Amino acid sequence: MDYNFTAIEKKWQKIWSKSGLFNAKDFDKRPKFYCLDMFPYPSGSGLHVGHWRGYVLSDTMARFYKMQGKNVLHPMGYDAFGLPAENAAIKKGIHPKKFTYQAIEKFDRQLRQLGAMYDWERRLVTSLPLYYKWTQWLFLQLYKKGLAYRKEAQVNFCPSCQTVLANEQVIDGQCERCESEVEKKVLKQWFFKITDYSQRLLDDLEKIDWPQRVKIMQKNWIGRSQGAMIKFKVAGGNEVIEVFTTRPDTLYGATFMVLAPEHPLILKITKASNKARVEKYINETLKKKEWERESGKGEKTGVFLGSYAINPINNQKIPIWTADYVLTSYGTGAVMSVPAHDKRDFQFAKKFDLLINVVISKDGKNIKDLSEAYEDIGKMINSGKYNGLDAIEAGKEIVKDLKNAARPAVNYRLRDWLISRQRYWGAPIPIIYCEKCGEVPIPEKDLPVLLPENIEYKPTGQSPLLNIKEFVNVPCPKCHKMAKRETDTMDTFVCSSWYYLRYTDPKNDKAFADWKKIDYWCPVDLYIGGIEHAILHLLYSRFVAKVLYDLKLISFDEPFKKLFNIGMIYLHGAKMSKSKGNVISPDELITKYGTDSLRGYELFIGPPDQDSEWNPNGITGVFRFLEKLWNIIQGELSSEDRNQYLINLVVKKVTQDLDNFSHNTAIAHLMETLNKLDKPSQKEMEIFIQLCAPFFPHISCEIWQKLGQKDCIFDALWPQYDENVLVLKKITLPVQINGKLKGVVEIDQSQKEDEIVEIAKQNPKISDCISRKKIEKVIYRSGKILNFVIK
Ligand code: ANZ
Ligand code: ZN
């Protein structure tokens, strides 16, 4: 019988979905294992083989753990709200809801073809009211805790997507989605106070088993700096300017001060004679993009305010300037400038001919002319009583000695998370503005705030919901007078910040999930997805888990114990993506070679955490392996267990490789072993098939059944190996030429005939006899004797 993969795969997919074999069982006695894929957003173009890679890997692991006796939760769902669906909908002129559900249908079909053991009964769609009710509820929990607040802020605005973006969605000054240049706008927006959790988000990275590079990216994003706040009085006034510095040791070298052009004190302390120039400068910089300023490159610009500050350490008067290299959103928006020891200050001082005072040197010797800033630490010079001290020690002393004018401080780069979006396709923010009562949260019992469907969804820069009178004009929940509803929707990263909790109890309409179920299943044991989520989604989810933990709603404060980043698939040297036009669809490959072959190639392509180039012919190697496996089973199996060494070895290797996420070498071992098996027995093939099952579930189930097994292969326990069998026994093998003994060779049990012949040929005594002669025949009696017949 031929290997009819289409029939086999259809058959088993049907059986699995009917039997509910893969439905996770709440509160089961077996140890639980929560294996989660980052859920996809339903785009119009469907899945390509690059998406498949992670799904196949996680499915292999889910099946592996199930075969190790674990109660596995392996769910799937859709991140259905948000810009991608909405943008695609606008382009095609279909309502976002219709577009989204059509795309989901296609994804459902494709994902089922994967043959994954998803528990489809737990499937989630974040744009359904039953789900987003709880996204809104989550907002209210943060609101009650003072962690959701509204403020006027300068925000990133994408002129093409017509919406505000989070800092995390701006890459090099461009919109993450459409690559338009981002503009600045001042708008009243909702924020989540993630900055309250900066230190915990940093510290707890220690607790989790994540790739080092993701931890480093989060660490840099949080950007902790240790230093001090120092107060400078404005000469001849009452104003005080506070600065954040990482180098209080350089205070004697602070020869001028620079305020960000947006600093609230600027106009107040600018001398009348300087006002016109300062105002002109401020207007010019406000037009600049923040990233142009941040990069710190290019010519320094700035203007003098005409006023002075008093350096608190030596009472010197230092000029106050404004310059755009100082950013309003970092520290206090003002710096004490130390040109001798800071590159940017140095460039600025050179350009405007300001005083440069060297106060630190490597060895404590004085330096007259610096050609560039000396940014290292060292010994104090030109610093009064601190001279000769080590810079770090001196910095601490200075902060102490300044008393009220200074205090140790820590500053973070992390900003609060901006969650308002002026877009239609999202969860409405559950707030009402009342003239009398102010900002009123919607009572929990009135959730969800339903997203109206009959709407003009094309973006105009204002939320499309503003035009729906019935939505906007509603009675105030407190005083019942007519009030106005918030019309912005939430960033979809809010929807995805908690979805893993919902899978534990997806149909609950009394709570976001039953406490006991969350407690049984969570945290997630293994989370698989791409590196692109290193900061956004993965930082937000960690934050939300900590908030829920503090609210005593969950019992853990890190959502994902282990994270695995799946490498990307490249084609012709470029990352596979629809926009680059280099995608390969799984559909045709499945028709031609079957799901099992495609699954195998997705893993065989290379180490799973590394990017790999797609070889269009690569799948045939896996296909031939499966065909060979199939054919062996069609033939007669031996009753003698001849391959104990090979079988024990492959059990050991495949088990270790799966534990170490080395799926490509695991498959290589399976292939190699199949080639070496010598008249395998039924028992040996049963074990071999079990090892194949996580990778190639359909053919494995079929063969398992053919071998006479009644129960499902995934209910059978993972095979064990015997280390004793793996200790190689050496054998001394006599070698004859034309029937005469010519020598002996050492071989080990597991070696196959052709390898042994090679060893014998290399033996000097043998090679002398057979050199330049023709070998007519080789006769090998397993483990007993080898005879060359030569002419
Ligand atoms: C004086 C000084 C002397 C500084 C010196 C550095 C070296 P990180 O490490 O990134 O936290 N700074 C503070 N607020 C700023 C702002 N809003 N815009 C631009 N620069 C700002 O950097 C902290 C240092 O960046 C601070 O320490 C300050 O310059 C500058 F030899 O103060 B420093
Ligand atoms: Zn009211």
PDB file of N, CA and C in Angstrom, residues 468-505:
ATOM      1  N   ILE A 468     -21.393  58.935  16.476  1.00  0.00           N
ATOM      2  CA  ILE A 468     -22.556  58.103  16.810  1.00  0.00           C
ATOM      3  C   ILE A 468     -23.227  58.717  18.034  1.00  0.00           C
ATOM      4  N   LYS A 469     -24.308  59.454  17.801  1.00  0.00           N
ATOM      5  CA  LYS A 469     -24.938  60.223  18.890  1.00  0.00           C
ATOM      6  C   LYS A 469     -25.417  59.330  20.032  1.00  0.00           C
ATOM      7  N   GLU A 470     -26.018  58.190  19.672  1.00  0.00           N
ATOM      8  CA  GLU A 470     -26.557  57.315  20.730  1.00  0.00           C
ATOM      9  C   GLU A 470     -25.432  56.770  21.603  1.00  0.00           C
ATOM     10  N   PHE A 471     -24.254  56.642  21.004  1.00  0.00           N
ATOM     11  CA  PHE A 471     -23.123  56.122  21.770  1.00  0.00           C
ATOM     12  C   PHE A 471     -22.570  57.207  22.691  1.00  0.00           C
ATOM     13  N   VAL A 472     -22.441  58.413  22.141  1.00  0.00           N
ATOM     14  CA  VAL A 472     -21.781  59.490  22.878  1.00  0.00           C
ATOM     15  C   VAL A 472     -22.662  60.048  23.994  1.00  0.00           C
ATOM     16  N   ASN A 473     -23.922  60.305  23.692  1.00  0.00           N
ATOM     17  CA  ASN A 473     -24.784  60.983  24.667  1.00  0.00           C
ATOM     18  C   ASN A 473     -25.508  59.968  25.541  1.00  0.00           C
ATOM     19  N   VAL A 474     -25.051  59.885  26.766  1.00  0.00           N
ATOM     20  CA  VAL A 474     -25.613  58.893  27.688  1.00  0.00           C
ATOM     21  C   VAL A 474     -25.753  59.518  29.068  1.00  0.00           C
ATOM     22  N   PRO A 475     -26.641  58.978  29.894  1.00  0.00           N
ATOM     23  CA  PRO A 475     -26.768  59.548  31.239  1.00  0.00           C
ATOM     24  C   PRO A 475     -25.561  59.217  32.105  1.00  0.00           C
ATOM     25  N   CYS A 476     -25.231  60.135  32.987  1.00  0.00           N
ATOM     26  CA  CYS A 476     -24.124  59.917  33.924  1.00  0.00           C
ATOM     27  C   CYS A 476     -24.521  58.816  34.902  1.00  0.00           C
ATOM     28  N   PRO A 477     -23.651  57.835  35.119  1.00  0.00           N
ATOM     29  CA  PRO A 477     -23.985  56.734  36.037  1.00  0.00           C
ATOM     30  C   PRO A 477     -24.216  57.222  37.469  1.00  0.00           C
ATOM     31  N   LYS A 478     -23.680  58.405  37.797  1.00  0.00           N
ATOM     32  CA  LYS A 478     -23.823  58.892  39.179  1.00  0.00           C
ATOM     33  C   LYS A 478     -25.064  59.756  39.340  1.00  0.00           C
ATOM     34  N   CYS A 479     -25.169  60.853  38.542  1.00  0.00           N
ATOM     35  CA  CYS A 479     -26.243  61.822  38.765  1.00  0.00           C
ATOM     36  C   CYS A 479     -27.369  61.681  37.746  1.00  0.00           C
ATOM     37  N   HIS A 480     -27.174  60.834  36.740  1.00  0.00           N
ATOM     38  CA  HIS A 480     -28.189  60.531  35.720  1.00  0.00           C
ATOM     39  C   HIS A 480     -28.528  61.681  34.798  1.00  0.00           C
ATOM     40  N   LYS A 481     -27.817  62.809  34.906  1.00  0.00           N
ATOM     41  CA  LYS A 481     -27.975  63.880  33.900  1.00  0.00           C
ATOM     42  C   LYS A 481     -27.245  63.438  32.626  1.00  0.00           C
ATOM     43  N   MET A 482     -27.603  64.046  31.495  1.00  0.00           N
ATOM     44  CA  MET A 482     -26.945  63.656  30.262  1.00  0.00           C
ATOM     45  C   MET A 482     -25.459  64.016  30.306  1.00  0.00           C
ATOM     46  N   ALA A 483     -24.646  63.095  29.877  1.00  0.00           N
ATOM     47  CA  ALA A 483     -23.193  63.281  29.904  1.00  0.00           C
ATOM     48  C   ALA A 483     -22.624  62.737  28.600  1.00  0.00           C
ATOM     49  N   LYS A 484     -21.298  62.762  28.485  1.00  0.00           N
ATOM     50  CA  LYS A 484     -20.690  62.295  27.232  1.00  0.00           C
ATOM     51  C   LYS A 484     -19.738  61.133  27.486  1.00  0.00           C
ATOM     52  N   ARG A 485     -19.817  60.194  26.566  1.00  0.00           N
ATOM     53  CA  ARG A 485     -18.981  59.018  26.707  1.00  0.00           C
ATOM     54  C   ARG A 485     -17.607  59.259  26.067  1.00  0.00           C
ATOM     55  N   GLU A 486     -16.590  58.675  26.661  1.00  0.00           N
ATOM     56  CA  GLU A 486     -15.257  58.650  26.028  1.00  0.00           C
ATOM     57  C   GLU A 486     -15.385  57.924  24.683  1.00  0.00           C
ATOM     58  N   THR A 487     -14.765  58.473  23.655  1.00  0.00           N
ATOM     59  CA  THR A 487     -14.926  57.849  22.335  1.00  0.00           C
ATOM     60  C   THR A 487     -13.650  57.210  21.811  1.00  0.00           C
ATOM     61  N   ASP A 488     -12.560  57.289  22.571  1.00  0.00           N
ATOM     62  CA  ASP A 488     -11.358  56.586  22.147  1.00  0.00           C
ATOM     63  C   ASP A 488     -11.497  55.101  22.494  1.00  0.00           C
ATOM     64  N   THR A 489     -10.772  54.285  21.769  1.00  0.00           N
ATOM     65  CA  THR A 489     -10.739  52.867  22.097  1.00  0.00           C
ATOM     66  C   THR A 489      -9.359  52.523  22.666  1.00  0.00           C
ATOM     67  N   MET A 490      -9.245  51.318  23.191  1.00  0.00           N
ATOM     68  CA  MET A 490      -7.974  50.940  23.833  1.00  0.00           C
ATOM     69  C   MET A 490      -6.993  50.334  22.827  1.00  0.00           C
ATOM     70  N   ASP A 491      -5.749  50.629  23.045  1.00  0.00           N
ATOM     71  CA  ASP A 491      -4.654  49.969  22.345  1.00  0.00           C
ATOM     72  C   ASP A 491      -4.876  48.448  22.411  1.00  0.00           C
ATOM     73  N   THR A 492      -4.677  47.744  21.294  1.00  0.00           N
ATOM     74  CA  THR A 492      -4.905  46.290  21.329  1.00  0.00           C
ATOM     75  C   THR A 492      -3.920  45.562  22.218  1.00  0.00           C
ATOM     76  N   PHE A 493      -2.826  46.202  22.547  1.00  0.00           N
ATOM     77  CA  PHE A 493      -1.905  45.550  23.467  1.00  0.00           C
ATOM     78  C   PHE A 493      -2.525  45.388  24.856  1.00  0.00           C
ATOM     79  N   VAL A 494      -3.605  46.148  25.124  1.00  0.00           N
ATOM     80  CA  VAL A 494      -4.329  45.911  26.371  1.00  0.00           C
ATOM     81  C   VAL A 494      -5.059  44.569  26.267  1.00  0.00           C
ATOM     82  N   CYS A 495      -5.689  44.322  25.105  1.00  0.00           N
ATOM     83  CA  CYS A 495      -6.405  43.043  24.904  1.00  0.00           C
ATOM     84  C   CYS A 495      -5.452  41.866  25.083  1.00  0.00           C
ATOM     85  N   SER A 496      -4.246  41.990  24.539  1.00  0.00           N
ATOM     86  CA  SER A 496      -3.339  40.845  24.555  1.00  0.00           C
ATOM     87  C   SER A 496      -2.513  40.768  25.838  1.00  0.00           C
ATOM     88  N   SER A 497      -2.680  41.748  26.727  1.00  0.00           N
ATOM     89  CA  SER A 497      -1.862  41.740  27.942  1.00  0.00           C
ATOM     90  C   SER A 497      -2.353  40.712  28.960  1.00  0.00           C
ATOM     91  N   TRP A 498      -3.548  40.179  28.748  1.00  0.00           N
ATOM     92  CA  TRP A 498      -4.101  39.269  29.775  1.00  0.00           C
ATOM     93  C   TRP A 498      -4.756  38.032  29.174  1.00  0.00           C
ATOM     94  N   TYR A 499      -4.650  37.838  27.842  1.00  0.00           N
ATOM     95  CA  TYR A 499      -5.428  36.777  27.188  1.00  0.00           C
ATOM     96  C   TYR A 499      -5.078  35.384  27.692  1.00  0.00           C
ATOM     97  N   TYR A 500      -3.833  35.200  28.115  1.00  0.00           N
ATOM     98  CA  TYR A 500      -3.422  33.868  28.577  1.00  0.00           C
ATOM     99  C   TYR A 500      -4.228  33.439  29.811  1.00  0.00           C
ATOM    100  N   LEU A 501      -4.727  34.419  30.574  1.00  0.00           N
ATOM    101  CA  LEU A 501      -5.559  34.092  31.735  1.00  0.00           C
ATOM    102  C   LEU A 501      -6.928  33.589  31.288  1.00  0.00           C
ATOM    103  N   ARG A 502      -7.428  34.181  30.230  1.00  0.00           N
ATOM    104  CA  ARG A 502      -8.774  33.866  29.772  1.00  0.00           C
ATOM    105  C   ARG A 502      -8.880  32.436  29.224  1.00  0.00           C
ATOM    106  N   TYR A 503      -7.814  31.923  28.655  1.00  0.00           N
ATOM    107  CA  TYR A 503      -7.838  30.557  28.142  1.00  0.00           C
ATOM    108  C   TYR A 503      -8.133  29.549  29.248  1.00  0.00           C
ATOM    109  N   THR A 504      -7.865  29.917  30.477  1.00  0.00           N
ATOM    110  CA  THR A 504      -8.103  28.959  31.556  1.00  0.00           C
ATOM    111  C   THR A 504      -9.594  28.826  31.847  1.00  0.00           C
ATOM    112  N   ASP A 505     -10.366  29.785  31.360  1.00  0.00           N
ATOM    113  CA  ASP A 505     -11.805  29.775  31.668  1.00  0.00           C
ATOM    114  C   ASP A 505     -12.525  30.695  30.674  1.00  0.00           C
TER     115      ASP A 505
END
